[in-house]
XYZ file of C-alpha atoms in Angstrom:
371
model
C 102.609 87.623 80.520
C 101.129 88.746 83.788
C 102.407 85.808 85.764
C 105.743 86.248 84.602
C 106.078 90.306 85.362
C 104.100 88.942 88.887
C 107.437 86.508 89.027
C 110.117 88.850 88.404
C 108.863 92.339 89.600
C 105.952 92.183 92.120
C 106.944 89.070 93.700
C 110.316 90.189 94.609
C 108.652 93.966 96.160
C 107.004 95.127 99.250
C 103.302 94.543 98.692
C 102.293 97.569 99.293
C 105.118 99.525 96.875
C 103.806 97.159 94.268
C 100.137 97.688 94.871
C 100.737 102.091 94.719
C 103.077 101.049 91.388
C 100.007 99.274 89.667
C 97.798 101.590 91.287
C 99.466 104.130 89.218
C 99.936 102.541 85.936
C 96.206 101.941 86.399
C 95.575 105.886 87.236
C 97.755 107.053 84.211
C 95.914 104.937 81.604
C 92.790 106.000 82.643
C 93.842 109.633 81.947
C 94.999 108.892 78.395
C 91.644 109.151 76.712
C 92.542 106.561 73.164
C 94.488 104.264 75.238
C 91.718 103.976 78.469
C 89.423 103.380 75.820
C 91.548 100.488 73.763
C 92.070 98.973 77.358
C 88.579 99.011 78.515
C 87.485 97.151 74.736
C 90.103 94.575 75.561
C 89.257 93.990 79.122
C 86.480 95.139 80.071
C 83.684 93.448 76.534
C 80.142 93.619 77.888
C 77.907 90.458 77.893
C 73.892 91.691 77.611
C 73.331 87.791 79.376
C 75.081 89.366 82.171
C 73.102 92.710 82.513
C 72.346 92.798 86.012
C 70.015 94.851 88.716
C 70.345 95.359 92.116
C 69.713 97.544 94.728
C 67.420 99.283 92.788
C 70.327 100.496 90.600
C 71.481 98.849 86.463
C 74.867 97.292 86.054
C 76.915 96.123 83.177
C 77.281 92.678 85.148
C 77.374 90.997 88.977
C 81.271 91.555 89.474
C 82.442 94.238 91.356
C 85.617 95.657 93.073
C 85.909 94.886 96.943
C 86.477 97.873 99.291
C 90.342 97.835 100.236
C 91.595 98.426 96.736
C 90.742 101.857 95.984
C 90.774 103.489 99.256
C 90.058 107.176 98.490
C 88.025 107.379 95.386
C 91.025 108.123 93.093
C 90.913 105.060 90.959
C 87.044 104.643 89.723
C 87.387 104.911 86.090
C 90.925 103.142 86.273
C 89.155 100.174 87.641
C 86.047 100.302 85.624
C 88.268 100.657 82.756
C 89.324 96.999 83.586
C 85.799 95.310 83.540
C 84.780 95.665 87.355
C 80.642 95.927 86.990
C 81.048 98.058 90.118
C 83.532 99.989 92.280
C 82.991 99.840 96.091
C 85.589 102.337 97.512
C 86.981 102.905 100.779
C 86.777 101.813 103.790
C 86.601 105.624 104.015
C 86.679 107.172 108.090
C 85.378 110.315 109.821
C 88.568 111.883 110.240
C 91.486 110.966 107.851
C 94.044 108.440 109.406
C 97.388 107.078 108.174
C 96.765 103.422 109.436
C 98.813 101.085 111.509
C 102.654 101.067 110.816
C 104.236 99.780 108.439
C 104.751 96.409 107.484
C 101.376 95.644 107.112
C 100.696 93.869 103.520
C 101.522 89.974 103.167
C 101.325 87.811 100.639
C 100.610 84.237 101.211
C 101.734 83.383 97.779
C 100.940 79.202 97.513
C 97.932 79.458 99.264
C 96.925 82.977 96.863
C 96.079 84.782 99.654
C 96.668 88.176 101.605
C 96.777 89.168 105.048
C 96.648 92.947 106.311
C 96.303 94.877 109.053
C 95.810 98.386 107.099
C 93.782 99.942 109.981
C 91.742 102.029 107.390
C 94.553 104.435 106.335
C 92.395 107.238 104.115
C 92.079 110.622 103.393
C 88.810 110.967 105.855
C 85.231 111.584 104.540
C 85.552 115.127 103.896
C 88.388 114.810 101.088
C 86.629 111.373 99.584
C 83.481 113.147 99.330
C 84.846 116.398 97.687
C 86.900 114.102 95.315
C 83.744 112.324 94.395
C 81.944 115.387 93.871
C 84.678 116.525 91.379
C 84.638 113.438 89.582
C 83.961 113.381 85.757
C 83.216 110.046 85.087
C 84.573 108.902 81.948
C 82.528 105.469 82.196
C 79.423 104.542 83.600
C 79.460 102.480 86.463
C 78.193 101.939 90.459
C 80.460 103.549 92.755
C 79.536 101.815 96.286
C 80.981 104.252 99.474
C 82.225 101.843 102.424
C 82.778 103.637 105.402
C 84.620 102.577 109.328
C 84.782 103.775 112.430
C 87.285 106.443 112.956
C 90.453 104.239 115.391
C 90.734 106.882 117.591
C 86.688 107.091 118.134
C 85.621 105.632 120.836
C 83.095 102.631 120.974
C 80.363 104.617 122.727
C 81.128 107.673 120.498
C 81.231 104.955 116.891
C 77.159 106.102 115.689
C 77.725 110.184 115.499
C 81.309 108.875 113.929
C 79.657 107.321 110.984
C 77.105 109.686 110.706
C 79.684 112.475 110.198
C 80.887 110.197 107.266
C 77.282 109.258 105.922
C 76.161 112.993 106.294
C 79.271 113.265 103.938
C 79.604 110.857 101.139
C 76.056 109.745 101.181
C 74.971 112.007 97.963
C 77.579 110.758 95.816
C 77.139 106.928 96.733
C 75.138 104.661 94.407
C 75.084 102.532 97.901
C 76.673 102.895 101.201
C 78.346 100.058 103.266
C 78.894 100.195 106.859
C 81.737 98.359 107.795
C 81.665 96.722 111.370
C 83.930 93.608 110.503
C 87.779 94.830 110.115
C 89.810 93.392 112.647
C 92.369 96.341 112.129
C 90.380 98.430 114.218
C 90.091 97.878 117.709
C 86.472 97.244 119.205
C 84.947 97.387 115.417
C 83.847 93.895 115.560
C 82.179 94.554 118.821
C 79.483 96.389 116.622
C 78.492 93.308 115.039
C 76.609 92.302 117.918
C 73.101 93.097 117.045
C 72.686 95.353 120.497
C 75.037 97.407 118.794
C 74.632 97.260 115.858
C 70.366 98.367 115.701
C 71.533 101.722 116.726
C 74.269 102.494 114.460
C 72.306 101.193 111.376
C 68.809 102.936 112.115
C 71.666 106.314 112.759
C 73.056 106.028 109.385
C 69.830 105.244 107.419
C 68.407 108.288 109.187
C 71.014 110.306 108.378
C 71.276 108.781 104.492
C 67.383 109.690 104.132
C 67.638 113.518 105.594
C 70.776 113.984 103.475
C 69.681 112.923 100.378
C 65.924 113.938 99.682
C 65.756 113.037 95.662
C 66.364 109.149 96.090
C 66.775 106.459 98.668
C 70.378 105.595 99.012
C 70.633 102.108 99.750
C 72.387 100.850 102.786
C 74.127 97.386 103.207
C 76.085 95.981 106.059
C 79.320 94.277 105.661
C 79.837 91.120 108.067
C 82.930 88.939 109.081
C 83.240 85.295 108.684
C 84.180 84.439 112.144
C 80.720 85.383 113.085
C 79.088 82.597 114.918
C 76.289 80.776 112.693
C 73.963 82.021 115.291
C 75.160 84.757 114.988
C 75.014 85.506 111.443
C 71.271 84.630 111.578
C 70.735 87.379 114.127
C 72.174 90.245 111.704
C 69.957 88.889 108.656
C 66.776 89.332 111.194
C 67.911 92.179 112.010
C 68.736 93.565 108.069
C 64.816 92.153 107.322
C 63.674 94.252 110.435
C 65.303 97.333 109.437
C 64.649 96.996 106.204
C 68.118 97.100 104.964
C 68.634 96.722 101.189
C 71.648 94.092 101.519
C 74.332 92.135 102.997
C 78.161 91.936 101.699
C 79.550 88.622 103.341
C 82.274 88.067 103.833
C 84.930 90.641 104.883
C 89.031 89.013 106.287
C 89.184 85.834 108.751
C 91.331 86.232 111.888
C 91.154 82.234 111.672
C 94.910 80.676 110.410
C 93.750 77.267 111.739
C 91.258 75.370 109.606
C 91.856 77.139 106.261
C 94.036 74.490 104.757
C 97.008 76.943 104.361
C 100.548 75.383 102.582
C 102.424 78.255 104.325
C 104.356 76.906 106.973
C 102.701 77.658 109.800
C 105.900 79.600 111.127
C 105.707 81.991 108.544
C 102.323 82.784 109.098
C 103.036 83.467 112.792
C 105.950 85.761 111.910
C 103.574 87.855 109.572
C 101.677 88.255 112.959
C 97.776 90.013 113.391
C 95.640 90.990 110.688
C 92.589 89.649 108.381
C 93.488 86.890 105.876
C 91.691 87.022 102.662
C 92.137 84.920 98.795
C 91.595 81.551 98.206
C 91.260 80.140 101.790
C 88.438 82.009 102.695
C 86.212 80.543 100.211
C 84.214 78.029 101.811
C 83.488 79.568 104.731
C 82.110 82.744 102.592
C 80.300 80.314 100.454
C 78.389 78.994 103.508
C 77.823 82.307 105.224
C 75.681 83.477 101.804
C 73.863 80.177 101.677
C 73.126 80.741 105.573
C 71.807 84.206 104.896
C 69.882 83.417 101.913
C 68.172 80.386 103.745
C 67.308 83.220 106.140
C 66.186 86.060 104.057
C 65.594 85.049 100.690
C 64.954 87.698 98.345
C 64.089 90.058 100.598
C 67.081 91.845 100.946
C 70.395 91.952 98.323
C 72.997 89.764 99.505
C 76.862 90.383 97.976
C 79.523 87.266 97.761
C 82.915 88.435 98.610
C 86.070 85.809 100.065
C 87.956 83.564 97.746
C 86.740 84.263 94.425
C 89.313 83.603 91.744
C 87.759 81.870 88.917
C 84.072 82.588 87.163
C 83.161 78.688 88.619
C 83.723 80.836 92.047
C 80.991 83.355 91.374
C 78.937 80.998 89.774
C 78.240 78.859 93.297
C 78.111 81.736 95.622
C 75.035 83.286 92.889
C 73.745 79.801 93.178
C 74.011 80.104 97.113
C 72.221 83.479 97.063
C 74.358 86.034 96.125
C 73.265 88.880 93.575
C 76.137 90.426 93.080
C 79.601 89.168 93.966
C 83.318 90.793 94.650
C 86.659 90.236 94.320
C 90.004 91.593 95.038
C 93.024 89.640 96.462
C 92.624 87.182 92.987
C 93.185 90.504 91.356
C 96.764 90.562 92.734
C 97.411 87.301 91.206
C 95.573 87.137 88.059
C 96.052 90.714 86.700
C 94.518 92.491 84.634
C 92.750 90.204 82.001
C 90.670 89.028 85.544
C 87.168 90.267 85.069
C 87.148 89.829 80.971
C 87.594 85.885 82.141
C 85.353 86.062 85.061
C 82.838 87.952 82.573
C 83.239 85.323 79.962
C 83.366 82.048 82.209
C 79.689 83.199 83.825
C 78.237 84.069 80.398
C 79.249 80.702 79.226
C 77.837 79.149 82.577
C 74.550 80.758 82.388
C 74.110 79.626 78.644
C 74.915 76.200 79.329
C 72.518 76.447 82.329
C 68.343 75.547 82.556
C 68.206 79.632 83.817
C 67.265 82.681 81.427
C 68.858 85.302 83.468
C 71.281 85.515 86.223
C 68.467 86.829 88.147
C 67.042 83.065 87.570
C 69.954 81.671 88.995
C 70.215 83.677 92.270
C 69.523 81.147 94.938
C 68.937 78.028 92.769
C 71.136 75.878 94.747
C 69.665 76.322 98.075
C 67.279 73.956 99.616
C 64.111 73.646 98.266
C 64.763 75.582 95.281
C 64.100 74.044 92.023
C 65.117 74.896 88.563
């Protein structure tokens, strides 16, 4: 049913028009108190097999929303109400910001992938966090804050910028993420270098712990896959050394070459700059959790996002290392019965597997592990 109303409605709009036009139908049900709850007991059954813990915090599961999707905090129970385990909104900035110009949504429809070049377009910290604050949450779930440099901030002025935002939205995040890996933003990736990037972390952990006295907030860092593999070693050192509670890899590829896209390669060029994410990003995420876990271990959380589509997809990158995992371009082609099949594909996969939990299977795949 989906793929068909994909076919003849979606397919045929802007991207963005259709993504505010599900946003919405999403937002309304949620409001309608019999008919959020039929939809969540459709899509959104809970497996106890699946029960998961991390970051010191209980979820209903290991499959969350990627940042991107829910910009501004508007959409939490909406998207809980469809089976995501958690809710990471945002990328939410210092001062609000409409984003680059429009067009900037693409669909790379046979390859099931997205490119975009958003640029962070939000309300700003102050609204996201007031809006949080006035939420009445009408199911329980982990709301993860992502937050971005401000584009007209400039590089030398980036660590006060996302303190103003941590200082912010810090109490009412179950986590915080700081985002150094858009390439919508100019100079944001330039924070990724570890020089860089000690000072802005240790900032906004500082500013997390004076904030919020009654609990540690935890803090993860959210990485690009174009990093070198050097590279990507240097920030796990550098999350152990801080003491960082995780690691969300991986965020958009600037790559086009390499991916294996069916897209003729003129099209792609026409679409122009911007991060590509879906299905071609996979292996490349895959390998940049089974780098990091080979580095850290379990000493720190480490989050699989890139390419997942199918509950065989979260599977491997939980073997590779990853704790919890994300998705959210697949959402734009699988609809709304996503997570109930990703729910029940990993349930069937962990029964049908030598490992008790899912906390078992976290890492069993890398080298040296055995079952």
């Amino acid at each position: 049913m989906y793929r068909l109303l994909f076919d003849l409605l979606f397919k045929r709009m802007d991207p963005e028009k259709a993504h505010h036009l599900a946003f919405g139908w999403i937002r309304g049900a949620a409001r309608v108190p019999v008919l959020r709850t039929l939809v969540a007991a459709v899509l959104a059954p809970r497996h106890k097999a699946l029960r998961t813990e991390a970051l010191g915090l209980r979820m209903h599961g290991p499959f969350g929303l990627a940042a991107g999707f829910d910009k501004n905090a508007t959409a939490v129970d909406g998207m809980t109400m469809l089976g995501f385990d958690h809710v990471e909104i945002g990328t939410v900035t210092a001062r609000p910001q409409p984003g680059n110009p429009k067009k900037r949504l693409f669909r790379l429809v046979a390859d099931r992938a997205l490119i975009n070049r958003m640029g962070f377009n939000n309300d700003g910290s102050a609204a996201v966090a007031e809006r949080l604050a006035a939420r009445k949450a009408v199911f329980r779930t982990t709301v993860g804050v992502n937050i971005g440099k401000t584009k007209v901030v400039p590089e030398e002025e980036a660590v006060a910028d996302y303190v103003t935002s941590t200082e912010r939205l810090a109490a009412h995040a179950d986590y915080l993420v700081v985002n150094v890996s858009s390439p919508n933003t100019p100079g944001l990736r330039n924070l990724q270098a570890t020089e860089a990037l000690r000072p802005l972390l240790t900032a906004v952990r500082e500013a997390a712990d004076r904030t919020v006295t009654s609990r540690r907030v935890p803090l993860l860092v959210k990485i690009a896959p174009d990093l070198a593999d050097e590279d990507v070693d240097a920030v796990a050192d550098l999350a152990v050394e801080l003491g960082l509670d995780g690691i969300i890899a991986t965020n958009t590829t600037i790559a086009r070459d390499g991916l294996g896209l069916t897209t003729p390669k003129r099209t792609v060029e026409a679409i122009g700059a911007g991060g590509l994410s879906g299905a071609p990003l996979k292996a490349r995420s895959l390998e940049v959790i089974g780098r990091l876990y080979a580095r850290v271990g379990d000493r720190i959380t480490l989050v699989g996002v890139g390419g997942i589509e199918t509950a065989d997809d979260a599977w491997e990158r939980i073997l590779a290392g990853a704790t919890l995992v994300q998705g959210y371009s697949a959402f734009i082609y699988e609809g709304p019965f996503w997570c109930r099949r990703i729910h029940r594909g990993l349930a069937e996969r962990l029964a049908a597997s030598p490992y008790a939990t899912l906390a078992d299977a976290v890492g069993a795949a890398a080298p040296g592990k055995t079952a």
